[in-house]
Short mmCIF file of C-alpha atoms in Angstrom, two decimals:
data_model
loop_
_atom_site.label_atom_id
_atom_site.label_comp_id
_atom_site.label_asym_id
_atom_site.label_seq_id
_atom_site.Cartn_x
_atom_site.Cartn_y
_atom_site.Cartn_z
CA GLU A 1 78.34 83.84 101.62
CA ALA A 2 81.84 84.30 100.18
CA LEU A 3 83.35 84.37 103.67
CA ALA A 4 81.85 80.94 104.40
CA LYS A 5 84.67 79.45 102.31
CA GLY A 6 87.22 80.81 104.79
CA ARG A 7 89.47 82.63 102.31
CA GLY A 8 88.34 86.18 102.91
CA ALA A 9 87.33 88.31 99.95
CA VAL A 10 88.71 91.16 97.88
CA LEU A 11 86.03 93.85 97.60
CA LEU A 12 86.83 95.69 94.41
CA THR A 13 85.37 99.10 93.76
CA ALA A 14 86.09 102.20 91.70
CA HIS A 15 86.02 105.94 92.28
CA ILE A 16 82.24 105.86 91.80
CA GLY A 17 79.68 107.26 94.22
CA HIS A 18 80.89 107.37 97.82
CA TRP A 19 83.26 104.42 98.19
CA GLU A 20 84.07 105.25 101.82
CA ILE A 21 80.44 104.71 102.87
CA GLY A 22 80.52 101.15 101.56
CA GLY A 23 83.27 100.13 103.97
CA LEU A 24 81.54 101.91 106.84
CA GLY A 25 78.28 100.11 106.08
CA LEU A 26 79.95 96.69 106.01
CA ARG A 27 81.79 97.47 109.23
CA ALA A 28 78.51 98.54 110.87
CA MET A 29 77.08 95.13 109.92
CA GLY A 30 79.95 93.48 111.79
CA TYR A 31 82.21 92.49 108.92
CA PRO A 32 85.97 92.85 109.43
CA VAL A 33 87.06 95.42 106.84
CA ASN A 34 90.60 96.24 105.76
CA VAL A 35 91.18 99.10 103.34
CA VAL A 36 94.11 99.25 100.96
CA ALA A 37 95.48 102.77 101.24
CA ILE A 38 98.14 104.88 99.63
CA LYS A 39 99.45 108.15 100.94
CA HIS A 40 97.47 111.15 99.74
CA ASN A 41 99.06 114.35 98.48
CA THR A 42 98.68 116.10 101.81
CA LEU A 43 99.13 115.06 105.42
CA PHE A 44 95.79 116.74 106.24
CA THR A 45 93.90 114.52 103.77
CA ASP A 46 95.73 111.41 104.97
CA THR A 47 94.92 112.18 108.58
CA LEU A 48 91.29 113.10 107.93
CA VAL A 49 90.51 109.99 105.87
CA ASN A 50 92.43 107.55 108.05
CA VAL A 51 91.04 108.89 111.34
CA MET A 52 87.51 108.51 109.97
CA ARG A 53 88.24 104.95 108.84
CA SER A 54 89.93 103.78 112.02
CA ARG A 55 87.36 105.47 114.26
CA HIS A 56 84.81 103.07 112.78
CA GLY A 57 86.98 99.97 113.15
CA ILE A 58 88.30 99.82 109.61
CA ARG A 59 91.89 98.63 109.45
CA ILE A 60 94.14 100.60 107.12
CA ILE A 61 96.84 98.73 105.24
CA GLU A 62 99.21 101.07 103.45
CA VAL A 63 100.77 99.71 100.31
CA GLU A 64 103.70 101.42 98.79
CA GLU A 65 106.62 99.90 96.93
CA SER A 66 107.61 97.56 99.78
CA THR A 67 106.20 94.07 100.20
CA PHE A 68 105.07 94.58 103.81
CA GLY A 69 101.68 95.90 102.77
CA ALA A 70 101.12 92.90 100.50
CA ILE A 71 101.98 90.54 103.36
CA GLU A 72 99.42 92.30 105.59
CA LEU A 73 96.78 91.96 102.87
CA VAL A 74 97.38 88.21 102.58
CA LYS A 75 97.22 87.88 106.37
CA ALA A 76 93.85 89.69 106.40
CA LEU A 77 92.49 87.25 103.81
CA ASP A 78 93.94 84.33 105.80
CA ARG A 79 91.93 85.64 108.79
CA ASN A 80 88.83 85.44 106.54
CA GLU A 81 88.43 89.22 106.42
CA LEU A 82 87.37 91.63 103.70
CA VAL A 83 90.02 93.62 101.85
CA ALA A 84 88.55 96.66 100.08
CA VAL A 85 90.48 98.27 97.25
CA LEU A 86 89.91 100.84 94.52
CA GLY A 87 90.94 99.31 91.21
CA ASP A 88 90.26 101.89 88.50
CA LYS A 89 93.48 103.87 88.75
CA PRO A 90 97.07 102.63 88.88
CA PHE A 91 98.94 104.28 91.74
CA SER A 92 102.24 102.57 90.98
CA GLU A 93 104.08 100.83 88.19
CA ARG A 94 102.26 97.57 89.00
CA SER A 95 99.73 97.82 86.19
CA GLU A 96 98.91 96.10 82.93
CA VAL A 97 97.25 97.23 79.74
CA THR A 98 93.70 96.03 79.20
CA THR A 99 90.79 97.18 77.07
CA PHE A 100 88.64 99.79 78.77
CA PHE A 101 85.82 101.40 76.79
CA GLY A 102 87.44 100.09 73.61
CA ARG A 103 90.82 101.66 74.32
CA PRO A 104 94.05 100.28 75.75
CA VAL A 105 94.34 101.51 79.33
CA ARG A 106 96.55 100.61 82.28
CA LEU A 107 94.74 99.25 85.33
CA PRO A 108 96.36 98.12 88.58
CA VAL A 109 97.06 94.40 88.85
CA GLY A 110 97.44 94.29 92.63
CA PRO A 111 93.81 93.42 93.47
CA VAL A 112 93.68 90.64 90.87
CA LEU A 113 97.09 89.20 91.79
CA LEU A 114 96.17 89.27 95.49
CA ALA A 115 92.93 87.38 94.88
CA MET A 116 94.62 84.87 92.59
CA ALA A 117 97.49 84.22 95.02
CA ALA A 118 95.17 83.81 98.02
CA ARG A 119 92.47 81.97 96.03
CA ALA A 120 90.08 84.57 97.44
CA PRO A 121 87.07 85.78 95.49
CA ILE A 122 86.90 89.23 93.93
CA ILE A 123 83.55 90.78 94.75
CA PRO A 124 82.60 93.98 92.91
CA ALA A 125 81.03 96.42 95.38
CA PHE A 126 79.81 100.00 94.94
CA SER A 127 78.01 102.73 96.92
CA VAL A 128 76.07 104.90 94.51
CA MET A 129 74.01 108.01 95.15
CA GLU A 130 70.30 107.58 94.48
CA ALA A 131 69.26 110.99 95.80
CA PRO A 132 71.14 113.81 97.51
CA GLY A 133 72.53 112.36 100.73
CA ARG A 134 71.11 108.88 100.02
CA TYR A 135 73.37 106.05 98.91
CA ARG A 136 72.70 102.45 97.96
CA GLY A 137 75.24 99.70 98.49
CA ILE A 138 75.60 97.19 95.68
CA ILE A 139 77.46 93.93 96.20
CA GLU A 140 77.69 91.71 93.14
CA SER A 141 78.38 88.01 92.89
CA PRO A 142 82.07 87.11 92.88
CA LEU A 143 83.87 87.20 89.55
CA GLU A 144 84.70 83.83 88.03
CA LEU A 145 88.46 84.06 88.22
CA HIS A 146 90.47 82.24 85.60
CA TYR A 147 93.39 80.09 86.72
CA GLY A 148 95.50 78.27 84.23
CA PRO A 149 99.00 77.16 83.35
CA ASP A 150 99.76 80.54 81.78
CA ARG A 151 99.66 82.95 84.72
CA ARG A 152 99.97 86.05 82.53
CA GLU A 153 97.06 84.95 80.35
CA ALA A 154 94.96 84.28 83.47
CA LEU A 155 95.85 87.73 84.83
CA GLN A 156 94.87 89.39 81.54
CA HIS A 157 91.57 87.50 81.46
CA ASN A 158 90.74 88.47 85.05
CA LEU A 159 91.80 92.09 84.57
CA LEU A 160 89.52 92.33 81.54
CA GLN A 161 86.64 91.07 83.70
CA VAL A 162 87.37 93.86 86.18
CA ALA A 163 87.40 96.43 83.36
CA ARG A 164 84.01 95.18 82.12
CA VAL A 165 82.48 95.57 85.59
CA PHE A 166 83.84 99.11 85.87
CA GLU A 167 82.53 99.98 82.39
CA ARG A 168 79.06 98.80 83.36
CA TYR A 169 78.94 101.01 86.46
CA ILE A 170 80.51 104.03 84.77
CA ARG A 171 77.90 103.78 81.99
CA ARG A 172 75.14 103.52 84.58
CA TYR A 173 76.48 106.32 86.83
CA PRO A 174 78.72 108.52 84.63
CA ASP A 175 78.14 111.59 86.78
CA GLN A 176 79.41 109.72 89.85
CA TRP A 177 82.77 108.61 88.47
CA TYR A 178 85.40 110.79 90.15
CA LEU A 179 88.60 110.06 88.32
CA VAL A 180 90.40 113.34 87.88
CA ASP A 181 93.60 112.08 86.31
CA PRO A 182 93.41 110.61 82.81
CA LEU A 183 93.97 106.87 82.47
#
């Protein structure tokens, strides 16, 4: 439904359940899926994860400190494709403080800024384990993004919405949240 508007969509998830399965499921249903990726700590992990993704037709867009990754993400949205990104851990300096479980925590701003710049919807999406080896995909309605004259205020408002979605899923599936590093 969100793709009918022709702006693509930012699928926002967290390190909950088995996030890789979600992208594979959407790809199997014929949706064009791009995954925002960063380099892992080891070449072996990078190779293993990226081979699995690309073998199933998922396009990997690496984002580091250069702007080339961001340009590729915008192009994917312009092609009316899905851009999947994990948004519960900042992997660079591009983060802002928001309230998360009642505490000030830094969350990455990239997914929100991307959606705001492209006027693409942010759709929360999760793959959670219901039984050993059995996962359920959950795709929520798009967030109501705030746009206004004060861009920073709009960003803060939208980032807080993201934090609230993550809180809801972490409360519901606390044993499936795999964030090893403290926020």
